[in-house]
Coordinates of C-alpha atoms in Angstrom, one line a residue:
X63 CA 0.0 0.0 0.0
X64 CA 2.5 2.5 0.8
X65 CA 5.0 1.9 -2.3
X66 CA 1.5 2.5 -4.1
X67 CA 0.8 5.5 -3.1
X68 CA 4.7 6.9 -3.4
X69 CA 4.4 5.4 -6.7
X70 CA 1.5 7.3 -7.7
X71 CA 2.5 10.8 -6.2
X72 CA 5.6 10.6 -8.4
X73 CA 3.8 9.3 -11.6
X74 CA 1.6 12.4 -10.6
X75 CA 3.9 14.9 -10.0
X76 CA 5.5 14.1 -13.2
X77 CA 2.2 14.6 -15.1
X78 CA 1.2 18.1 -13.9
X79 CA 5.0 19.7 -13.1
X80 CA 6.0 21.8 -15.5
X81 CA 9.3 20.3 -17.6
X82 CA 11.3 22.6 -15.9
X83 CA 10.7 21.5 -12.4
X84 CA 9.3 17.5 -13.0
X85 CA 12.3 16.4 -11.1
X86 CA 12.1 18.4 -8.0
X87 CA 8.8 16.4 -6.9
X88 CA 9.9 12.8 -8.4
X89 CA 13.4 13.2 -6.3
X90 CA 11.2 14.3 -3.1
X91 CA 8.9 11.6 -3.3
X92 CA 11.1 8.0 -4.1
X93 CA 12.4 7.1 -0.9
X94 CA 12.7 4.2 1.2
X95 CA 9.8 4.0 3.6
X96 CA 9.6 6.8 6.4
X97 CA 7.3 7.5 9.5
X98 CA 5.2 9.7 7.5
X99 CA 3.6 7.6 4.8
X100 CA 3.4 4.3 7.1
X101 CA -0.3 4.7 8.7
X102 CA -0.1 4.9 12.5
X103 CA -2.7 4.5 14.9
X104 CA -3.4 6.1 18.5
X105 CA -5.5 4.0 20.0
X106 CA -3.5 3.8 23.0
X107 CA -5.1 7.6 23.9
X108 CA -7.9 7.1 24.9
X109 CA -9.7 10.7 23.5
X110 CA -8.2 9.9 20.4
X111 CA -9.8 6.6 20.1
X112 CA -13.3 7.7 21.2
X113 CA -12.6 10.8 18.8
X114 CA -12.2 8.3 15.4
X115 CA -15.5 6.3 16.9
X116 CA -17.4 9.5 16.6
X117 CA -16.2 10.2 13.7
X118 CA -16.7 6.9 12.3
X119 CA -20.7 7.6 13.3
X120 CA -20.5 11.1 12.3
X121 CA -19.9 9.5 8.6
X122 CA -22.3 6.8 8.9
X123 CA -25.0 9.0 10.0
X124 CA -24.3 12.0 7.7
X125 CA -23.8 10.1 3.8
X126 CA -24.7 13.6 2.2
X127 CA -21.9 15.2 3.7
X128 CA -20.3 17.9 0.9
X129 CA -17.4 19.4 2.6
X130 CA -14.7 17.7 5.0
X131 CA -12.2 19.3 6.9
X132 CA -9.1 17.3 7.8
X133 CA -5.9 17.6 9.6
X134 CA -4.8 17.9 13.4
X135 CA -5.4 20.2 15.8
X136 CA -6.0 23.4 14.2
X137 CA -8.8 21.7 12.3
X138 CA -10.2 19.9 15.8
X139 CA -10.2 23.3 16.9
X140 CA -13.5 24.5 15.1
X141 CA -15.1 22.2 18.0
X142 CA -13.9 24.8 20.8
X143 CA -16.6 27.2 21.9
X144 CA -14.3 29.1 24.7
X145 CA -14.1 32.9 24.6
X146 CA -12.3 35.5 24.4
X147 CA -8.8 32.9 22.8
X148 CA -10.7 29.9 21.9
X149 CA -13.8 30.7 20.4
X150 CA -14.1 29.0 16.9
X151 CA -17.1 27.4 16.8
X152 CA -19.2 30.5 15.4
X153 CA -16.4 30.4 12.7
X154 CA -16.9 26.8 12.2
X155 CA -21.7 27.5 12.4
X156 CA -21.0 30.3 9.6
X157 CA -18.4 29.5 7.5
X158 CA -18.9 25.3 7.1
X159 CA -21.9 24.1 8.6
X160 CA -24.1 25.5 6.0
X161 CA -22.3 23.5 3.9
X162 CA -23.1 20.0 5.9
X163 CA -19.2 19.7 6.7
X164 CA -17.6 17.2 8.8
X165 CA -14.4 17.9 11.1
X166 CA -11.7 15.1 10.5
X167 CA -9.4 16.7 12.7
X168 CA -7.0 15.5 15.5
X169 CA -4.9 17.3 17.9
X170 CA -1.2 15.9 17.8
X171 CA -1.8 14.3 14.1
X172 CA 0.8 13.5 11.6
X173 CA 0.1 12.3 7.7
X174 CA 0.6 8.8 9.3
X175 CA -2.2 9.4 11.6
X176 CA -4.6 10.9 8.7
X177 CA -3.4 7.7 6.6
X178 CA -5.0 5.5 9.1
X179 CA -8.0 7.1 9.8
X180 CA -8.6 7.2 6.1
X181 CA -7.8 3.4 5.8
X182 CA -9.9 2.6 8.7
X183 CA -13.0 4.4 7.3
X184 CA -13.3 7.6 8.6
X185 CA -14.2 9.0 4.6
X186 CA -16.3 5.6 3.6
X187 CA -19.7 5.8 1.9
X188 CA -19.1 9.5 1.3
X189 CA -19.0 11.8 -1.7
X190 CA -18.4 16.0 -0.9
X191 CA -17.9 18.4 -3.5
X192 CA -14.4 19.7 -1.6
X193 CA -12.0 18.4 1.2
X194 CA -9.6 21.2 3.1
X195 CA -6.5 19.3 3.9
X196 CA -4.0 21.1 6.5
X197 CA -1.5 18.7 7.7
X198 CA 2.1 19.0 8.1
X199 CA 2.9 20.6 11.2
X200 CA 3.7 17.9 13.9
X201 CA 5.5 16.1 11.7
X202 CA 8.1 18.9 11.7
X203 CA 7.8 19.1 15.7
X204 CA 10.3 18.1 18.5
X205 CA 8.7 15.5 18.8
X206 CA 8.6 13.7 14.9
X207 CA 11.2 15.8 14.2
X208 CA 10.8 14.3 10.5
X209 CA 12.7 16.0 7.5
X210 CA 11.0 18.4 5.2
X211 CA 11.3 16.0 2.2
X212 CA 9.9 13.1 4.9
X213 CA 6.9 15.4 5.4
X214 CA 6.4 16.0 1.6
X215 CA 6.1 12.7 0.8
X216 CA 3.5 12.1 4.0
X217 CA 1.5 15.0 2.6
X218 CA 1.8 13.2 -0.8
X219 CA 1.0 10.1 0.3
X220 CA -2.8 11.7 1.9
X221 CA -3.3 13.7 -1.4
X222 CA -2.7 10.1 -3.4
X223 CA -5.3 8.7 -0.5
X224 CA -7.9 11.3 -0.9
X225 CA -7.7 11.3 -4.7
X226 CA -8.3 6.8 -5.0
X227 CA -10.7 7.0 -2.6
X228 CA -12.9 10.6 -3.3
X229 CA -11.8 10.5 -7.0
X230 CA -14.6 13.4 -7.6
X231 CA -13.6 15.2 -4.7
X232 CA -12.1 18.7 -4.9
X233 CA -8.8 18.9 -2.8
X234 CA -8.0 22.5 -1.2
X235 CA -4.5 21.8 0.2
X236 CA -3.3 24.3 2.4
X237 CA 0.2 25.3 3.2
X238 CA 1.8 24.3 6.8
X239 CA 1.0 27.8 8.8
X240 CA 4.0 30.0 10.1
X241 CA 4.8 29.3 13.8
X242 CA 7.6 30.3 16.3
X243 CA 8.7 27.5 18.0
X244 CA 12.0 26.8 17.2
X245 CA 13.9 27.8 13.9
X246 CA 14.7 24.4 12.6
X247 CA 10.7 24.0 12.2
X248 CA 10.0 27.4 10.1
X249 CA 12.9 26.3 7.7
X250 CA 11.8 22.9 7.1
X251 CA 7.9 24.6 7.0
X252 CA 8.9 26.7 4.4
X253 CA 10.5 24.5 2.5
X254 CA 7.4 22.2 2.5
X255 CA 5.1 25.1 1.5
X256 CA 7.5 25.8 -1.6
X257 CA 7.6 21.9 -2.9
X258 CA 4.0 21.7 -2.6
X259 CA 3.4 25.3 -4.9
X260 CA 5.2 23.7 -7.4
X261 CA 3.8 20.3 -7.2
X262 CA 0.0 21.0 -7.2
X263 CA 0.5 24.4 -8.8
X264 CA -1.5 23.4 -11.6
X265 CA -2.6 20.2 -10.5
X266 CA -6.3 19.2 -11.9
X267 CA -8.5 17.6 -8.6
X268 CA -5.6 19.5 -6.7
X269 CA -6.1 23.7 -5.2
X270 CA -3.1 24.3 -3.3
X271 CA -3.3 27.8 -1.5
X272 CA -0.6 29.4 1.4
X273 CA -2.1 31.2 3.3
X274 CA 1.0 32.7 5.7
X275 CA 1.2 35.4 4.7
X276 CA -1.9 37.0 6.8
X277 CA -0.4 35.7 10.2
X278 CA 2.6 38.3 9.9
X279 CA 2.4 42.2 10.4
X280 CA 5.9 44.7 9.5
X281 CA 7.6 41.6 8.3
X282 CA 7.5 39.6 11.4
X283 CA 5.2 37.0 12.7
X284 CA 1.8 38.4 14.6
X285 CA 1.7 36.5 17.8
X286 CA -1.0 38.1 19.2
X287 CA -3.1 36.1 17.0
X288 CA -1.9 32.7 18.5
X289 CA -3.1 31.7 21.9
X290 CA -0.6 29.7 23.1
X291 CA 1.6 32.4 24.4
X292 CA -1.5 33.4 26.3
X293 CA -2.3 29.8 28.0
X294 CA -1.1 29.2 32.1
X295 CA 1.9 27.2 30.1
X296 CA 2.6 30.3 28.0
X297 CA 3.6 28.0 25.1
X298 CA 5.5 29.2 22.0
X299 CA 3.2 30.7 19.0
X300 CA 1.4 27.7 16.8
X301 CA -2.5 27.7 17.0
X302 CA -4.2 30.6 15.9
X303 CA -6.5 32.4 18.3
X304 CA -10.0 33.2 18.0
X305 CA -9.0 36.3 15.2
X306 CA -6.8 34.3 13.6
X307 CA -9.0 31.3 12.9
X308 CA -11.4 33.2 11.5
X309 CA -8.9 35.4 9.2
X310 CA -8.0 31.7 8.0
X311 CA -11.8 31.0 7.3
X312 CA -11.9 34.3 5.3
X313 CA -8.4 33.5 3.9
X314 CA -9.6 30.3 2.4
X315 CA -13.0 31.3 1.4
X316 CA -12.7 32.7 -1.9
X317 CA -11.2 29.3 -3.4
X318 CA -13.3 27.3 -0.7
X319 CA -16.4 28.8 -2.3
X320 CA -15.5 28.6 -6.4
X321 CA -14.6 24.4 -5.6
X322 CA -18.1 23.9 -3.8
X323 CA -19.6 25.8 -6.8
X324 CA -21.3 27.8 -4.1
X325 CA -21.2 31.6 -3.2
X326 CA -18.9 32.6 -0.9
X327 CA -20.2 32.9 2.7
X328 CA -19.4 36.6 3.5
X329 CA -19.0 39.0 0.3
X330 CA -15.6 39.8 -1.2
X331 CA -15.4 43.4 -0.1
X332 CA -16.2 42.2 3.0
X333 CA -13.2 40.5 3.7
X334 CA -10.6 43.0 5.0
X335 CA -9.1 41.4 8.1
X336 CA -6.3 40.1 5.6
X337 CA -4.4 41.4 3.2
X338 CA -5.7 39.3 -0.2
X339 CA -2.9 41.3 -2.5
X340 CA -0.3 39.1 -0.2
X341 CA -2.2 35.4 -0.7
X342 CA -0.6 34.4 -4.2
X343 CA -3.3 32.7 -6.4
X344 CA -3.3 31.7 -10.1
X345 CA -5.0 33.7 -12.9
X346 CA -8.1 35.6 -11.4
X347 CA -9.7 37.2 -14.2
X348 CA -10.8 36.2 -17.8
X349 CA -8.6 37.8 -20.8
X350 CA -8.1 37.4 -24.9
X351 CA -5.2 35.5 -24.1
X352 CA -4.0 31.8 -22.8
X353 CA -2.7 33.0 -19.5
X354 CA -1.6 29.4 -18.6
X355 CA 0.4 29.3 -21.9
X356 CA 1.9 32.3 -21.3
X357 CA 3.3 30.6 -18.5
X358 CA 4.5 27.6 -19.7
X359 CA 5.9 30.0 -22.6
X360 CA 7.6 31.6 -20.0
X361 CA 9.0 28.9 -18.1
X362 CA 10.3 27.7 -21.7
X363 CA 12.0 31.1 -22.4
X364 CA 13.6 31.1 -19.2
X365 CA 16.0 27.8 -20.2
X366 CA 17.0 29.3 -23.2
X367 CA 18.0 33.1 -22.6
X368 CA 19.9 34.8 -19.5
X369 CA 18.6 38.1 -19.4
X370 CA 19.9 41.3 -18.4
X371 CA 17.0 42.9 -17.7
X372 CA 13.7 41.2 -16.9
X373 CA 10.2 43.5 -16.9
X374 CA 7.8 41.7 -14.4
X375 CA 4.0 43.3 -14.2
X376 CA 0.6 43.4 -15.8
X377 CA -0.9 44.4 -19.5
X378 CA 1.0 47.8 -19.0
X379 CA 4.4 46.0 -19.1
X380 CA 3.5 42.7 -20.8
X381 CA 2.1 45.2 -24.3
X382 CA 5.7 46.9 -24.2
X383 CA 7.0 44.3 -26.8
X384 CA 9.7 41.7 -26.0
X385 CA 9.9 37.7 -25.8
X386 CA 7.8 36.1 -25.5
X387 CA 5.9 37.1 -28.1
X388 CA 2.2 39.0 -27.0
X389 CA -0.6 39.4 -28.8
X390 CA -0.8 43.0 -28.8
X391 CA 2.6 45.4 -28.8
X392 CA 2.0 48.8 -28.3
X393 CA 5.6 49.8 -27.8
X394 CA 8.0 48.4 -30.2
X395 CA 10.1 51.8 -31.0
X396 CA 10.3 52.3 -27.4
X397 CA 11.2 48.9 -26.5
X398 CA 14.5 49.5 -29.2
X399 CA 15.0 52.7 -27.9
X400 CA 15.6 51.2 -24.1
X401 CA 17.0 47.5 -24.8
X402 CA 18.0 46.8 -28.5
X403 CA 19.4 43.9 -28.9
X404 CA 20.4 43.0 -25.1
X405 CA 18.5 40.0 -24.0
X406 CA 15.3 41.0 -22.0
X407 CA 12.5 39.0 -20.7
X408 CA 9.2 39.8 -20.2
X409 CA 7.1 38.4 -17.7
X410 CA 3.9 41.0 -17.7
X411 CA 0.3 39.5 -17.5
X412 CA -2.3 41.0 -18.0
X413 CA -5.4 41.5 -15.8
X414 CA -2.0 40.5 -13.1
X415 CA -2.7 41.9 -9.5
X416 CA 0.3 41.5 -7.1
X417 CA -0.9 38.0 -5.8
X418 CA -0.5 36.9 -9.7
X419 CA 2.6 37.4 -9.5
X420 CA 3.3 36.1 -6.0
X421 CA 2.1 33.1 -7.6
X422 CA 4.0 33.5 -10.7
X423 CA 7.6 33.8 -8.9
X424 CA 6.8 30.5 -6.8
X425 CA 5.7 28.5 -10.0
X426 CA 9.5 29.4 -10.8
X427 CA 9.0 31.8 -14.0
X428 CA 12.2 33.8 -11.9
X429 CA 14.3 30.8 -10.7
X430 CA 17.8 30.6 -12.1
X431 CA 17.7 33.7 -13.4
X432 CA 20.4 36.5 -12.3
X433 CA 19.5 39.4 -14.1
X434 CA 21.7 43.2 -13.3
X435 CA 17.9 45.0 -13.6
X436 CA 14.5 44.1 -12.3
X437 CA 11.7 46.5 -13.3
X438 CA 8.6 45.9 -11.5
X439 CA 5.5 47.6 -12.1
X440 CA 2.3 45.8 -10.7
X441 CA -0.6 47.0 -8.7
X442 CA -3.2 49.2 -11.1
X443 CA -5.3 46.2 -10.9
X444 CA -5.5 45.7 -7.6
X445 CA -7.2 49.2 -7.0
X446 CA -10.1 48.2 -9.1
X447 CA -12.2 44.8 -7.6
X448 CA -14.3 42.0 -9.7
X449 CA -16.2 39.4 -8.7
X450 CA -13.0 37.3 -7.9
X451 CA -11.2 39.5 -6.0
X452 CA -11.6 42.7 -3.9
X453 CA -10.2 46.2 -4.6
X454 CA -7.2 46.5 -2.4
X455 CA -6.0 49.6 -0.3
X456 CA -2.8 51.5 -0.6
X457 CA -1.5 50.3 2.3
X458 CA -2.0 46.0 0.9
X459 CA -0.8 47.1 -2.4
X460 CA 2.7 48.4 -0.8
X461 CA 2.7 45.3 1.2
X462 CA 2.1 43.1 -1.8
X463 CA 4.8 45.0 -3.6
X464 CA 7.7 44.6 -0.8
X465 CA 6.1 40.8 -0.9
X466 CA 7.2 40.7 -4.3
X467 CA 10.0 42.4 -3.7
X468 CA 11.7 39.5 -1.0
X469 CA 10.9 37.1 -3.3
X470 CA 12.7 38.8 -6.2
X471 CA 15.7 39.3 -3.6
X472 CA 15.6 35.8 -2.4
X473 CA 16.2 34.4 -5.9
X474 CA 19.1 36.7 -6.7
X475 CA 20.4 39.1 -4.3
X476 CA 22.9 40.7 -6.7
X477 CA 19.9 42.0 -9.2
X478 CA 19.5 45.8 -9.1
X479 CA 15.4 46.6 -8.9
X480 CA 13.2 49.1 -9.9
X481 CA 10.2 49.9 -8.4
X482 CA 7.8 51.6 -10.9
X483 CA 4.8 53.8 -9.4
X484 CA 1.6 53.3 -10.7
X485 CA 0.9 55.2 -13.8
X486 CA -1.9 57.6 -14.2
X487 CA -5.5 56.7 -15.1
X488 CA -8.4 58.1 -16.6
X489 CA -8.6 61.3 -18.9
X490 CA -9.7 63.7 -16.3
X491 CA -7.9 64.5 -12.6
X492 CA -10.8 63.3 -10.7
X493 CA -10.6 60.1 -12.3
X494 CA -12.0 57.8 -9.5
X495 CA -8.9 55.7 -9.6
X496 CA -6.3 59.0 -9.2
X497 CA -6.3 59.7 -5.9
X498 CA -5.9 56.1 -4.4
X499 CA -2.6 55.9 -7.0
X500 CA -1.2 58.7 -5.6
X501 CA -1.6 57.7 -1.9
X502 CA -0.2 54.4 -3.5
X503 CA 2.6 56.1 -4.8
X504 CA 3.5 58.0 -1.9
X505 CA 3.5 55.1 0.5
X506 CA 5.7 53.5 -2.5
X507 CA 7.8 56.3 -1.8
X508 CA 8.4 56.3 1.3
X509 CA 9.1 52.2 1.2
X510 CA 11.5 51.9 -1.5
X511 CA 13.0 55.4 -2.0
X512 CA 15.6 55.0 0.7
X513 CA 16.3 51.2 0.3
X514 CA 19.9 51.0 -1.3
X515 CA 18.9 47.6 -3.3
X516 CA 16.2 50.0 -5.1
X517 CA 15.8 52.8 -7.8
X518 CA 12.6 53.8 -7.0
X519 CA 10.7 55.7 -10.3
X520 CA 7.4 57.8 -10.3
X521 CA 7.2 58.9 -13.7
X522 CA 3.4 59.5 -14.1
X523 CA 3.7 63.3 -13.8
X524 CA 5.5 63.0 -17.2
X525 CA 2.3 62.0 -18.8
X526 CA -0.2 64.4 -17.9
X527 CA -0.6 67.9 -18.7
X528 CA -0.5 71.2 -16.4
X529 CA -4.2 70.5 -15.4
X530 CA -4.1 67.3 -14.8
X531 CA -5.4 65.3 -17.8
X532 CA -3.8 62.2 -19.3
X533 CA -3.5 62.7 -23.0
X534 CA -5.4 59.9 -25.1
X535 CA -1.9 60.5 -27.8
X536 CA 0.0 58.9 -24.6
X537 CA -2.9 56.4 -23.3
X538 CA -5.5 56.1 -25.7
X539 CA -7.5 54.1 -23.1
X540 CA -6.8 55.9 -20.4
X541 CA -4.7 53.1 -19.0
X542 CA -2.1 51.6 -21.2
X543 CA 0.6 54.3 -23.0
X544 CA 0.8 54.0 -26.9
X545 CA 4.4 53.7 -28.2
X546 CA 4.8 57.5 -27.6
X547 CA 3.5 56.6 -23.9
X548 CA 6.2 53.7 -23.5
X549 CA 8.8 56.4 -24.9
X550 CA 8.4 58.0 -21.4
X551 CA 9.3 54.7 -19.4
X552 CA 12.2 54.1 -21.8
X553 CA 14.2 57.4 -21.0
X554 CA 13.5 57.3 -17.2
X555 CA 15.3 53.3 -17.2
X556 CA 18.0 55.1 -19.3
X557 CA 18.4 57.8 -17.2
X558 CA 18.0 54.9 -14.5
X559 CA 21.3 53.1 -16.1
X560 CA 18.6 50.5 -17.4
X561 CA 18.8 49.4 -20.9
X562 CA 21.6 50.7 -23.6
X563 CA 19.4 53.9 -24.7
X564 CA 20.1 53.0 -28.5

């Protein structure tokens, strides 16, 4: 049983990994047999036995179930009515029991615990629309203390389970959440999180989502959303608190909602506990163009040139001109003017908000790459909001930006960056959209302008005139600049030290 399922993760990983990265999840996942994918009872606890009995009737007596929720203690949690820390069963009435959702979680479990359960019938005879899977995080504990690559394959191993046994089951896999209990664990967390982006990144019964990102404030992890530094034991930071289960409810419930094929349980602009700009997602919006192909046609492009200069963004920067090829170029004379013939690569999107390109960057469309310029200009769309996604503030959008910004760093420390400022929109200077881009802008400012790894450039004065107005000769639609438009950009990276200025 177990060299089936390793089998079948790898056989799997293969199929939906891009080329470029098919081998980072078929070396993770062939390994002699380890603690995490050999199923392991409890029995010996007694609340843990009584705990799989009930659940065992929970599933006999509810066949219609449509949503499960499974992992270990964080998931068990949704059980706890006990205010003001613990208090996550109004979470749990609002946000899954409409749903007829069952709680399949443990306190203390491991994959090898969730592999038993599922062997021993705790999913039998039922048939949801979605399962939320959250496991991971005692593996990595002092007390497993199992490897990251260990833990991947355990977390493979469930994912195979829940796929041969709920084959028309959606799976929302969610990333191990951030703690603070020793520094060991947060490596080997992280590193788990950034397999599993790349493994179910596009995987097709497979929605992997990280979520992190909303448990840290000023760069650091928020611990007054964790209870445990509050308990008589005053343990180390690793179960969220009342807030911070239910910003993981809200977190989740955008993606939660479009698997069920149900609306989401509070509305979008609603949602404003977390930052959304900062939870990196796949394509969000419907275009004219194949924006999975312009990924792989990225990921392609990116074994074949070593760029100097690569231009990361949205429609503004992906209708520039420049491999790979776009549909629509609106810049070609500027593009020669900046670059010529030095090797640039462009990875704009369009309809790309900041947590497109989150996504983007983990799905490896920057790894390997050691360019001397980054330009980065993202964030116009995330002023405006849609029926998948919320309009975000000033404030998220900076966030999201330095977001992008760490991961740009992490991958290559020696690259220069520039950090565009949103351009200009709308004809007139009341546009609705002006004044949140220049609050945008000056909080930009204020981020980047001193930072010695950035050239910070606000070059949207340059296209409007005297009163205000943004001339249709430099953006006929009011958002994205004709050639003449581009010509602006092109002298402020030359003036910059970007590009040759040919």
């Amino acid at each position: 049983m177990i060299r089936h399922r390793v089998l079948r993760v790898a056989l799997l990983c293969s199929f939906v990994l891009t080329l470029s990265f098919r081998g980072l999840c078929q070396e993770a996942t062939i390994h002699r047999a380890n603690p995490a994918v050999v199923p392991t009872e409890r029995l010996g606890e007694p609340w843990w036995a009584e705990r799989h009995k009930a659940v065992l009737e929970a599933v006999r007596n509810h066949p219609d179930a449509q949503l499960l929720l499974i992992g270990d203690s964080i998931t068990n949690n949704y059980e706890k009515a006990n205010p003001p820390d613990e208090d996550f069963l109004p979470t749990w009435k609002q946000f899954y029991e409409p749903r007829k959702a069952l709680n399949l979680g443990f306190s203390g479990d491991t994959t090898a615990n969730v592999l038993w359960r599922l062997d021993h019938g705790e999913v039998k005879g039922l048939h949801p629309k979605a399962a939320v899977l959250l496991i991971g995080t005692n593996n990595t504990s002092r007390q497993s203390d199992q490897t990251a690559e260990e833990t991947e394959s355990g977390i493979d191993a469930v994912v195979a389970d829940l796929e041969e046994r709920l084959p028309e089951t959606k799976i929302l896999l969610l990333g191990i959440l951030p703690s603070d209990v020793f520094q060991s664990k947060t490596e080997r967390d992280r590193a788990i999180n950034r397999y599993l982006a790349v493994c179910y990144g596009e995987h097709p019964q497979v929605t992997y989502l990280d979520i992190g990102s909303i448990f840290y404030r000023n760069g650091a992890l928020n611990t007054a959303i964790f209870y445990d530094p509050r308990l008589p034991e005053r343990h180390l930071p690793l179960h969220p608190d009342t807030n911070g289960q239910r910003m993981m409810a809200e977190a989740i419930e955008p993606a939660l909602a479009k698997l069920m094929g149900d609306a989401p349980r509070v509305p979008l602009t609603s949602i404003t506990d977390i930052n959304t700009a900062v939870i990196a997602v796949p394509r969000l919006e419907m275009d004219v163009y194949d924006w999975y192909a312009r990924h792989h046609a990225e990921l392609e492009l990116q074994k074949k040139l070593k760029p100097r200069v690569v231009l990361i963004g949205d429609s503004i920067t992906q209708f520039w001109d420049g491999p790979p090829v776009s549909g629509e170029v609106n810049g070609p004379g500027a593009w020669q003017r900046a670059f010529g013939s030095i090797p640039v690569l462009n990875l704009g999107f369009g309809w790309d908000r900041t947590q497109n390109v989150l996504w983007r960057l983990r799905q490896g469309e920057f790894e390997g790459l050691h360019p001397q310029w980054v330009v980065l200009a993202i964030g116009t769309n995330n002023l405006t909001g849609t029926s998948n996604a919320r309009a975000n503030t000033p404030e998220e959008i900076v966030q999201s930006i330095e977001a992008i910004y760490h991961e740009i760093r992490e991958r290559s420390p020696e690259s220069r960056v520039v950090v565009m400022g949103i351009l200009p929109r709308g004809p007139k200077p009341d546009d609705i959209l002006r004044k949140p881009i220049q609050e945008t802008n000056r909080l930009l400012a204020r981020r980047f302008a001193n930072d010695p790894n950035v050239t910070y450039l606000d070059i949207g004065a340059s296209f409007l005139t005297p009163d205000g107005s943004l001339p249709a000769t430099l953006m006929p639609d009011g958002t994205h600049p004709s050639d003449a438009g581009y010509q602006i950009w092109a002298e402020a990276l030359i003036k910059a030290g970007v590009g040759i200025g040919k």
